[in-house]
Amino acid sequence: MRATVIHGAGDVRVEDVPDPTLREPTDAVVRVLRSCICGSDLWPYGSMPASEQGRRIGHEFLGVVEDVGAEVSGLTRGDVVVAPFVWADNTCDFCREGLQTSCRHGGNWGAPGVDGGQGEAVRVPQAQGTLVKLPVGEDSALLPGLLSLSDVFPTGHHCAVTAGVNPRKTVTVIGDGAVGLCAVLAAKRLGAEQIILMGRHKQRTDLGREFGATDVVAERGEEGVAKVRELTGGDGTHTVLECVGLRPAVETAYAVVRAGGTISRVGAPQYPDVPADFGTFLRNVTLTGGVAPARAYIEELLPDVLEGTVEPGKVFDRTVDLDGVPDGYRAMAAREALKVLVRA
Ligand SMILES: [Zn+2]
């Protein structure tokens, strides 16, 4: 089959790789219908040292079950399924606590011996715990929104949930990437009435407004902080959803959070430490968030996607076929595209 292999910074290729087959009785094989490129795929795309062998990449996909191992129940050939961005048994103590990202028997797509999502098919370890069956056909118009359940929508939701967003809490979302926009959508869905989106790409912040942002702050740094404070009577917001992962975004988060408030970060941190000095101590600021256990949220978010009350699939603004994946990376890295959908 054909699948995406990253060989180094700026070097993504679509190559022939072995067809996936069942290796463990807990495996399934899924033929991929849709996958996509994640903002976090851009980190290795920007900095991975060159490698002759390369490694498989892609961790968001949905597809059709082709084959299931003897110990997999509840899934049969022909089922349309979505996979969260890590695989997990969904039965161990961490999974039962809703922390499938810490599963004792789980792992990452694209790890050695494991297929990546950006390909024609995937061997799914721990298939029964990992895959969620979708009540749609292979040609459903909802596929982009359903694919967002793999990562970007649950990640935005996790950010809002861990920050404690509710109808009585004001919200600042930092970052107008796909996760930031999904955090806006999630905050709106949880009832927040004031949602300030900090982002400077108008097309993206326009989608943010459509998703529920009440205010947009395009300024950055001190100017941006002053704007958010102006919009909140000088205090900042109860919750801050940090969806970037760079140091200036974290500094802004601390500067716009209200005393007693909570910062949640889901932007994969590209910095070594966070400000937690005497000033934040005096203001009783809580820092939370982390990698999102997407699997824990899929069943909760699925009905709203199926009913169309939320449309997270709107974050996809470009579609490529498998051969177009390298150009999809280029377009996302160049910020020509917000998020690229791959039609396998
Ligand atoms: Zn587990």
mmCIF file of C-alpha atoms and ligand atoms in Angstrom:
data_model
loop_
_atom_site.group_PDB
_atom_site.id
_atom_site.type_symbol
_atom_site.label_atom_id
_atom_site.label_comp_id
_atom_site.label_asym_id
_atom_site.label_seq_id
_atom_site.Cartn_x
_atom_site.Cartn_y
_atom_site.Cartn_z
ATOM 1 C CA MET A 1 0.000 0.000 0.000
ATOM 2 C CA ARG A 2 0.939 3.668 -0.157
ATOM 3 C CA ALA A 3 1.595 5.676 2.997
ATOM 4 C CA THR A 4 3.297 8.870 4.132
ATOM 5 C CA VAL A 5 6.847 8.698 5.450
ATOM 6 C CA ILE A 6 8.711 11.675 6.894
ATOM 7 C CA HIS A 7 12.460 11.609 6.227
ATOM 8 C CA GLY A 8 13.406 14.925 7.815
ATOM 9 C CA ALA A 9 12.578 18.596 7.955
ATOM 10 C CA GLY A 10 10.661 19.581 4.821
ATOM 11 C CA ASP A 11 10.959 16.025 3.457
ATOM 12 C CA VAL A 12 7.657 14.158 3.420
ATOM 13 C CA ARG A 13 7.192 11.379 0.842
ATOM 14 C CA VAL A 14 4.415 9.002 -0.134
ATOM 15 C CA GLU A 15 5.945 5.548 -0.511
ATOM 16 C CA ASP A 16 5.136 1.871 -0.957
ATOM 17 C CA VAL A 17 5.054 0.142 2.428
ATOM 18 C CA PRO A 18 3.932 -3.348 3.533
ATOM 19 C CA ASP A 19 0.166 -3.939 3.623
ATOM 20 C CA PRO A 20 -1.126 -4.052 7.200
ATOM 21 C CA THR A 21 -2.254 -7.437 8.481
ATOM 22 C CA LEU A 22 -3.557 -8.728 11.812
ATOM 23 C CA ARG A 23 -0.607 -9.454 14.127
ATOM 24 C CA GLU A 24 -2.339 -9.734 17.486
ATOM 25 C CA PRO A 25 -5.831 -11.104 18.185
ATOM 26 C CA THR A 26 -6.706 -7.624 19.525
ATOM 27 C CA ASP A 27 -5.872 -5.922 16.187
ATOM 28 C CA ALA A 28 -8.110 -4.716 13.386
ATOM 29 C CA VAL A 29 -7.195 -3.537 9.916
ATOM 30 C CA VAL A 30 -8.884 -0.342 8.766
ATOM 31 C CA ARG A 31 -8.956 0.987 5.207
ATOM 32 C CA VAL A 32 -8.570 4.750 5.541
ATOM 33 C CA LEU A 33 -11.279 6.978 4.039
ATOM 34 C CA ARG A 34 -10.071 10.321 5.386
ATOM 35 C CA SER A 35 -7.038 11.447 7.325
ATOM 36 C CA CYS A 36 -5.506 14.837 7.896
ATOM 37 C CA ILE A 37 -2.412 16.788 8.765
ATOM 38 C CA CYS A 38 -2.089 18.045 12.349
ATOM 39 C CA GLY A 39 -0.424 21.239 13.519
ATOM 40 C CA SER A 40 1.798 18.982 15.645
ATOM 41 C CA ASP A 41 2.983 17.162 12.465
ATOM 42 C CA LEU A 42 4.545 20.498 11.545
ATOM 43 C CA TRP A 43 7.033 20.256 14.439
ATOM 44 C CA PRO A 44 8.969 17.319 12.893
ATOM 45 C CA TYR A 45 8.323 18.848 9.458
ATOM 46 C CA GLY A 46 10.181 21.905 10.704
ATOM 47 C CA SER A 47 13.017 20.269 12.621
ATOM 48 C CA MET A 48 13.417 16.487 12.194
ATOM 49 C CA PRO A 49 17.026 15.459 11.456
ATOM 50 C CA ALA A 50 17.408 13.783 8.053
ATOM 51 C CA SER A 51 16.809 10.021 8.089
ATOM 52 C CA GLU A 52 17.276 7.599 5.190
ATOM 53 C CA GLN A 53 14.746 5.162 6.643
ATOM 54 C CA GLY A 54 12.311 7.845 7.835
ATOM 55 C CA ARG A 55 9.264 7.150 9.918
ATOM 56 C CA ARG A 56 5.530 6.830 9.316
ATOM 57 C CA ILE A 57 3.376 9.807 10.217
ATOM 58 C CA GLY A 58 -0.276 10.790 10.702
ATOM 59 C CA HIS A 59 -2.428 10.216 13.778
ATOM 60 C CA GLU A 60 -5.920 11.314 12.747
ATOM 61 C CA PHE A 61 -8.021 9.043 10.548
ATOM 62 C CA LEU A 62 -11.356 7.429 9.961
ATOM 63 C CA GLY A 63 -12.088 4.487 7.748
ATOM 64 C CA VAL A 64 -13.740 1.153 7.145
ATOM 65 C CA VAL A 65 -13.014 -2.023 9.107
ATOM 66 C CA GLU A 66 -11.521 -4.602 6.735
ATOM 67 C CA ASP A 67 -10.534 -7.327 9.165
ATOM 68 C CA VAL A 68 -10.766 -7.988 12.923
ATOM 69 C CA GLY A 69 -8.769 -10.241 15.239
ATOM 70 C CA ALA A 70 -10.333 -13.089 17.204
ATOM 71 C CA GLU A 71 -10.455 -11.127 20.465
ATOM 72 C CA VAL A 72 -12.138 -8.032 19.035
ATOM 73 C CA SER A 73 -15.858 -7.824 19.656
ATOM 74 C CA GLY A 74 -18.364 -5.146 18.669
ATOM 75 C CA LEU A 75 -16.691 -4.430 15.331
ATOM 76 C CA THR A 76 -17.261 -6.134 12.018
ATOM 77 C CA ARG A 77 -16.030 -5.818 8.478
ATOM 78 C CA GLY A 78 -17.654 -2.830 6.765
ATOM 79 C CA ASP A 79 -18.122 -0.706 9.911
ATOM 80 C CA VAL A 80 -17.165 2.951 9.505
ATOM 81 C CA VAL A 81 -14.980 3.912 12.469
ATOM 82 C CA VAL A 82 -12.946 6.817 13.806
ATOM 83 C CA ALA A 83 -9.676 6.417 15.702
ATOM 84 C CA PRO A 84 -8.482 8.813 18.403
ATOM 85 C CA PHE A 85 -4.930 10.095 18.078
ATOM 86 C CA VAL A 86 -3.470 7.462 20.387
ATOM 87 C CA TRP A 87 -4.563 3.837 20.644
ATOM 88 C CA ALA A 88 -5.627 2.383 23.995
ATOM 89 C CA ASP A 89 -7.318 -0.673 25.491
ATOM 90 C CA ASN A 90 -10.023 1.494 27.118
ATOM 91 C CA THR A 91 -10.169 -0.939 30.052
ATOM 92 C CA CYS A 92 -7.105 -0.335 32.261
ATOM 93 C CA ASP A 93 -7.245 1.871 35.361
ATOM 94 C CA PHE A 94 -6.078 5.013 33.551
ATOM 95 C CA CYS A 95 -8.549 4.440 30.706
ATOM 96 C CA ARG A 96 -11.391 3.954 33.193
ATOM 97 C CA GLU A 97 -10.411 7.315 34.692
ATOM 98 C CA GLY A 98 -10.744 8.879 31.244
ATOM 99 C CA LEU A 99 -7.013 9.185 30.655
ATOM 100 C CA GLN A 100 -6.549 6.963 27.602
ATOM 101 C CA THR A 101 -3.386 8.904 26.706
ATOM 102 C CA SER A 102 -1.757 7.166 29.711
ATOM 103 C CA CYS A 103 -3.128 3.702 28.855
ATOM 104 C CA ARG A 104 -0.966 0.896 30.247
ATOM 105 C CA HIS A 105 -1.298 -1.001 26.943
ATOM 106 C CA GLY A 106 -1.573 1.912 24.520
ATOM 107 C CA GLY A 107 0.734 3.715 22.144
ATOM 108 C CA ASN A 108 1.256 6.131 19.300
ATOM 109 C CA TRP A 109 0.441 5.916 15.611
ATOM 110 C CA GLY A 110 3.587 5.899 13.510
ATOM 111 C CA ALA A 111 5.734 4.416 16.300
ATOM 112 C CA PRO A 112 8.119 1.645 15.174
ATOM 113 C CA GLY A 113 6.001 -1.272 13.944
ATOM 114 C CA VAL A 114 2.785 0.770 13.996
ATOM 115 C CA ASP A 115 1.180 2.333 10.926
ATOM 116 C CA GLY A 116 0.606 6.065 10.636
ATOM 117 C CA GLY A 117 -2.768 7.498 9.694
ATOM 118 C CA GLN A 118 -1.698 9.233 6.485
ATOM 119 C CA GLY A 119 -1.851 6.155 4.292
ATOM 120 C CA GLU A 120 -4.231 3.767 2.566
ATOM 121 C CA ALA A 121 -4.734 1.466 5.554
ATOM 122 C CA VAL A 122 -3.765 1.007 9.190
ATOM 123 C CA ARG A 123 -3.261 -1.932 11.528
ATOM 124 C CA VAL A 124 -5.089 -0.805 14.678
ATOM 125 C CA PRO A 125 -3.719 -2.287 17.930
ATOM 126 C CA GLN A 126 -6.229 -2.640 20.808
ATOM 127 C CA ALA A 127 -8.968 -2.152 18.202
ATOM 128 C CA GLN A 128 -11.925 -2.796 20.477
ATOM 129 C CA GLY A 129 -10.866 -0.085 22.907
ATOM 130 C CA THR A 130 -9.543 2.323 20.311
ATOM 131 C CA LEU A 131 -12.086 2.481 17.502
ATOM 132 C CA VAL A 132 -15.488 4.119 17.766
ATOM 133 C CA LYS A 133 -18.174 2.988 15.341
ATOM 134 C CA LEU A 134 -19.887 5.769 13.385
ATOM 135 C CA PRO A 135 -23.494 5.423 12.195
ATOM 136 C CA VAL A 136 -22.764 6.791 8.727
ATOM 137 C CA GLY A 137 -21.902 5.485 5.275
ATOM 138 C CA GLU A 138 -18.589 5.732 3.455
ATOM 139 C CA ASP A 139 -19.782 8.721 1.438
ATOM 140 C CA SER A 140 -21.337 10.744 4.293
ATOM 141 C CA ALA A 141 -21.034 14.516 4.001
ATOM 142 C CA LEU A 142 -20.278 14.484 7.745
ATOM 143 C CA LEU A 143 -16.903 12.756 7.337
ATOM 144 C CA PRO A 144 -14.819 15.944 7.881
ATOM 145 C CA GLY A 145 -16.640 16.749 11.136
ATOM 146 C CA LEU A 146 -16.404 13.128 12.264
ATOM 147 C CA LEU A 147 -12.685 13.080 11.451
ATOM 148 C CA SER A 148 -12.236 16.086 13.747
ATOM 149 C CA LEU A 149 -13.252 13.743 16.620
ATOM 150 C CA SER A 150 -9.897 12.060 16.156
ATOM 151 C CA ASP A 151 -7.972 14.956 17.663
ATOM 152 C CA VAL A 152 -8.710 18.583 17.020
ATOM 153 C CA PHE A 153 -12.265 18.882 18.404
ATOM 154 C CA PRO A 154 -11.680 16.744 21.544
ATOM 155 C CA THR A 155 -8.439 18.659 22.116
ATOM 156 C CA GLY A 156 -10.297 21.981 22.076
ATOM 157 C CA HIS A 157 -12.959 20.397 24.294
ATOM 158 C CA HIS A 158 -10.351 19.052 26.732
ATOM 159 C CA CYS A 159 -8.892 22.538 26.987
ATOM 160 C CA ALA A 160 -12.287 24.022 27.833
ATOM 161 C CA VAL A 161 -13.229 21.216 30.255
ATOM 162 C CA THR A 162 -9.971 21.270 32.210
ATOM 163 C CA ALA A 163 -10.166 25.072 32.419
ATOM 164 C CA GLY A 164 -13.627 24.700 33.955
ATOM 165 C CA VAL A 165 -15.538 26.602 31.265
ATOM 166 C CA ASN A 166 -19.237 26.947 32.049
ATOM 167 C CA PRO A 167 -21.990 29.565 31.493
ATOM 168 C CA ARG A 168 -20.673 31.710 34.371
ATOM 169 C CA LYS A 169 -17.054 31.811 33.185
ATOM 170 C CA THR A 170 -15.494 34.265 30.769
ATOM 171 C CA VAL A 171 -13.008 32.804 28.297
ATOM 172 C CA THR A 172 -9.932 33.895 26.356
ATOM 173 C CA VAL A 173 -8.726 31.559 23.619
ATOM 174 C CA ILE A 174 -5.130 32.134 22.513
ATOM 175 C CA GLY A 175 -4.417 30.960 18.971
ATOM 176 C CA ASP A 176 -6.455 30.867 15.781
ATOM 177 C CA GLY A 177 -5.200 27.504 14.518
ATOM 178 C CA ALA A 178 -7.587 24.568 14.165
ATOM 179 C CA VAL A 179 -7.304 23.661 17.860
ATOM 180 C CA GLY A 180 -7.905 27.255 18.987
ATOM 181 C CA LEU A 181 -10.984 27.473 16.794
ATOM 182 C CA CYS A 182 -12.244 24.147 18.146
ATOM 183 C CA ALA A 183 -11.623 25.468 21.680
ATOM 184 C CA VAL A 184 -13.908 28.391 20.821
ATOM 185 C CA LEU A 185 -16.520 25.934 19.549
ATOM 186 C CA ALA A 186 -16.183 23.812 22.696
ATOM 187 C CA ALA A 187 -16.423 26.838 25.016
ATOM 188 C CA LYS A 188 -19.566 27.992 23.226
ATOM 189 C CA ARG A 189 -21.002 24.465 23.433
ATOM 190 C CA LEU A 190 -20.355 24.484 27.209
ATOM 191 C CA GLY A 191 -22.345 27.698 27.547
ATOM 192 C CA ALA A 192 -19.698 30.432 27.838
ATOM 193 C CA GLU A 193 -21.153 33.849 27.053
ATOM 194 C CA GLN A 194 -17.992 35.878 26.543
ATOM 195 C CA ILE A 195 -15.318 34.243 24.395
ATOM 196 C CA ILE A 196 -12.390 36.429 23.371
ATOM 197 C CA LEU A 197 -10.324 34.962 20.544
ATOM 198 C CA MET A 198 -6.733 36.154 20.212
ATOM 199 C CA GLY A 199 -5.558 35.644 16.643
ATOM 200 C CA ARG A 200 -4.419 37.745 13.754
ATOM 201 C CA HIS A 201 -5.449 35.823 10.622
ATOM 202 C CA LYS A 202 -8.756 37.353 9.625
ATOM 203 C CA GLN A 203 -10.080 34.359 7.695
ATOM 204 C CA ARG A 204 -9.464 32.174 10.728
ATOM 205 C CA THR A 205 -10.865 34.581 13.288
ATOM 206 C CA ASP A 206 -13.949 34.992 11.067
ATOM 207 C CA LEU A 207 -14.507 31.246 11.433
ATOM 208 C CA GLY A 208 -13.862 31.751 15.160
ATOM 209 C CA ARG A 209 -16.722 34.260 15.275
ATOM 210 C CA GLU A 210 -18.933 31.760 13.461
ATOM 211 C CA PHE A 211 -17.946 29.153 16.089
ATOM 212 C CA GLY A 212 -18.944 31.496 18.932
ATOM 213 C CA ALA A 213 -16.209 34.045 19.632
ATOM 214 C CA THR A 214 -17.783 37.275 20.881
ATOM 215 C CA ASP A 215 -14.624 39.370 20.519
ATOM 216 C CA VAL A 216 -11.475 39.092 18.431
ATOM 217 C CA VAL A 217 -8.155 40.585 19.529
ATOM 218 C CA ALA A 218 -5.669 40.704 16.662
ATOM 219 C CA GLU A 219 -2.947 42.488 18.642
ATOM 220 C CA ARG A 220 -0.202 40.454 20.308
ATOM 221 C CA GLY A 221 2.058 41.022 23.306
ATOM 222 C CA GLU A 222 1.359 43.926 25.644
ATOM 223 C CA GLU A 223 -1.080 45.515 23.223
ATOM 224 C CA GLY A 224 -3.110 42.321 23.025
ATOM 225 C CA VAL A 225 -3.106 41.975 26.818
ATOM 226 C CA ALA A 226 -4.346 45.569 27.166
ATOM 227 C CA LYS A 227 -7.196 44.847 24.725
ATOM 228 C CA VAL A 228 -8.345 41.760 26.627
ATOM 229 C CA ARG A 229 -8.216 43.667 29.906
ATOM 230 C CA GLU A 230 -10.211 46.493 28.341
ATOM 231 C CA LEU A 231 -12.868 43.970 27.266
ATOM 232 C CA THR A 232 -13.112 42.530 30.791
ATOM 233 C CA GLY A 233 -13.304 45.620 32.991
ATOM 234 C CA GLY A 234 -9.546 45.463 33.617
ATOM 235 C CA ASP A 235 -9.535 42.008 35.250
ATOM 236 C CA GLY A 236 -8.933 39.467 32.473
ATOM 237 C CA THR A 237 -11.022 36.311 32.021
ATOM 238 C CA HIS A 238 -11.820 33.451 34.414
ATOM 239 C CA THR A 239 -10.379 30.926 31.985
ATOM 240 C CA VAL A 240 -7.648 31.072 29.362
ATOM 241 C CA LEU A 241 -7.361 28.363 26.722
ATOM 242 C CA GLU A 242 -3.775 28.335 25.420
ATOM 243 C CA CYS A 243 -3.766 26.604 22.032
ATOM 244 C CA VAL A 244 -0.383 27.579 20.584
ATOM 245 C CA GLY A 245 2.451 25.997 22.578
ATOM 246 C CA LEU A 246 5.003 28.790 22.302
ATOM 247 C CA ARG A 247 6.443 30.825 25.163
ATOM 248 C CA PRO A 248 4.845 34.180 24.215
ATOM 249 C CA ALA A 249 1.404 32.533 24.217
ATOM 250 C CA VAL A 250 1.945 31.218 27.760
ATOM 251 C CA GLU A 251 3.143 34.631 28.913
ATOM 252 C CA THR A 252 0.041 36.202 27.397
ATOM 253 C CA ALA A 253 -2.099 33.577 29.156
ATOM 254 C CA TYR A 254 -0.724 34.585 32.560
ATOM 255 C CA ALA A 255 -1.230 38.253 31.708
ATOM 256 C CA VAL A 256 -4.901 37.919 30.715
ATOM 257 C CA VAL A 257 -6.119 35.461 33.365
ATOM 258 C CA ARG A 258 -8.260 36.888 36.129
ATOM 259 C CA ALA A 259 -7.204 36.447 39.777
ATOM 260 C CA GLY A 260 -8.450 33.041 40.882
ATOM 261 C CA GLY A 261 -8.640 31.966 37.270
ATOM 262 C CA THR A 262 -7.430 28.922 35.350
ATOM 263 C CA ILE A 263 -5.109 28.565 32.376
ATOM 264 C CA SER A 264 -5.371 25.361 30.368
ATOM 265 C CA ARG A 265 -2.763 24.604 27.753
ATOM 266 C CA VAL A 266 -3.192 22.116 24.950
ATOM 267 C CA GLY A 267 -0.652 23.606 22.567
ATOM 268 C CA ALA A 268 2.195 21.060 22.591
ATOM 269 C CA PRO A 269 4.791 23.018 24.611
ATOM 270 C CA GLN A 270 7.838 24.129 22.625
ATOM 271 C CA TYR A 271 9.371 25.788 25.710
ATOM 272 C CA PRO A 272 11.154 24.363 28.781
ATOM 273 C CA ASP A 273 9.277 26.001 31.670
ATOM 274 C CA VAL A 274 6.310 28.196 32.584
ATOM 275 C CA PRO A 275 6.128 31.422 34.580
ATOM 276 C CA ALA A 276 4.973 30.510 38.097
ATOM 277 C CA ASP A 277 6.521 33.249 40.194
ATOM 278 C CA PHE A 278 5.368 35.080 43.342
ATOM 279 C CA GLY A 279 2.978 37.244 41.271
ATOM 280 C CA THR A 280 1.009 34.236 40.012
ATOM 281 C CA PHE A 281 1.059 32.846 43.573
ATOM 282 C CA LEU A 282 -0.503 36.048 44.902
ATOM 283 C CA ARG A 283 -3.196 35.878 42.211
ATOM 284 C CA ASN A 284 -4.116 32.212 42.857
ATOM 285 C CA VAL A 285 -3.734 31.212 39.223
ATOM 286 C CA THR A 286 -4.223 27.531 38.342
ATOM 287 C CA LEU A 287 -2.349 25.946 35.443
ATOM 288 C CA THR A 288 -3.861 22.802 33.941
ATOM 289 C CA GLY A 289 -4.377 21.043 30.614
ATOM 290 C CA GLY A 290 -2.139 18.650 28.742
ATOM 291 C CA VAL A 291 -2.460 16.102 26.006
ATOM 292 C CA ALA A 292 -6.146 15.415 25.344
ATOM 293 C CA PRO A 293 -7.529 11.907 25.945
ATOM 294 C CA ALA A 294 -9.657 12.219 22.799
ATOM 295 C CA ARG A 295 -11.086 8.717 23.259
ATOM 296 C CA ALA A 296 -12.746 9.836 26.519
ATOM 297 C CA TYR A 297 -14.797 12.495 24.742
ATOM 298 C CA ILE A 298 -15.798 10.958 21.394
ATOM 299 C CA GLU A 299 -19.135 9.469 22.500
ATOM 300 C CA GLU A 300 -20.086 12.749 24.189
ATOM 301 C CA LEU A 301 -19.254 14.941 21.191
ATOM 302 C CA LEU A 302 -20.464 12.568 18.468
ATOM 303 C CA PRO A 303 -24.232 13.290 18.678
ATOM 304 C CA ASP A 304 -23.698 17.045 18.207
ATOM 305 C CA VAL A 305 -21.580 16.404 15.109
ATOM 306 C CA LEU A 306 -24.171 13.960 13.719
ATOM 307 C CA GLU A 307 -26.997 16.425 14.374
ATOM 308 C CA GLY A 308 -25.031 19.304 12.888
ATOM 309 C CA THR A 309 -25.386 21.498 15.993
ATOM 310 C CA VAL A 310 -21.601 21.938 15.798
ATOM 311 C CA GLU A 311 -19.563 21.872 12.593
ATOM 312 C CA PRO A 312 -15.917 21.366 13.554
ATOM 313 C CA GLY A 313 -15.271 20.010 10.045
ATOM 314 C CA LYS A 314 -15.183 23.629 8.881
ATOM 315 C CA VAL A 315 -11.564 23.831 10.063
ATOM 316 C CA PHE A 316 -10.582 21.877 6.945
ATOM 317 C CA ASP A 317 -10.010 24.431 4.217
ATOM 318 C CA ARG A 318 -8.062 22.297 1.761
ATOM 319 C CA THR A 319 -8.383 18.719 0.510
ATOM 320 C CA VAL A 320 -5.637 16.670 -1.117
ATOM 321 C CA ASP A 321 -5.317 13.054 -2.248
ATOM 322 C CA LEU A 322 -2.528 10.865 -0.880
ATOM 323 C CA ASP A 323 -0.069 12.049 -3.537
ATOM 324 C CA GLY A 324 -0.880 15.610 -2.505
ATOM 325 C CA VAL A 325 0.196 15.077 1.123
ATOM 326 C CA PRO A 326 3.700 16.583 0.703
ATOM 327 C CA ASP A 327 2.149 19.717 -0.769
ATOM 328 C CA GLY A 328 -0.401 19.705 2.067
ATOM 329 C CA TYR A 329 2.462 19.887 4.588
ATOM 330 C CA ARG A 330 4.037 22.698 2.608
ATOM 331 C CA ALA A 331 0.745 24.620 2.504
ATOM 332 C CA MET A 332 0.115 24.247 6.235
ATOM 333 C CA ALA A 333 3.681 25.187 7.138
ATOM 334 C CA ALA A 334 3.384 28.260 4.897
ATOM 335 C CA ARG A 335 0.028 29.076 6.555
ATOM 336 C CA GLU A 336 -1.708 28.931 3.187
ATOM 337 C CA ALA A 337 -4.009 26.289 4.634
ATOM 338 C CA LEU A 338 -5.534 26.118 8.118
ATOM 339 C CA LYS A 339 -5.914 22.326 8.153
ATOM 340 C CA VAL A 340 -5.530 19.871 5.279
ATOM 341 C CA LEU A 341 -7.889 16.930 4.769
ATOM 342 C CA VAL A 342 -6.521 13.858 3.001
ATOM 343 C CA ARG A 343 -8.792 11.731 0.857
ATOM 344 C CA ALA A 344 -7.121 8.332 0.801
HETATM 345 ZN ZN ZN B 1 -5.841 1.593 29.034
#
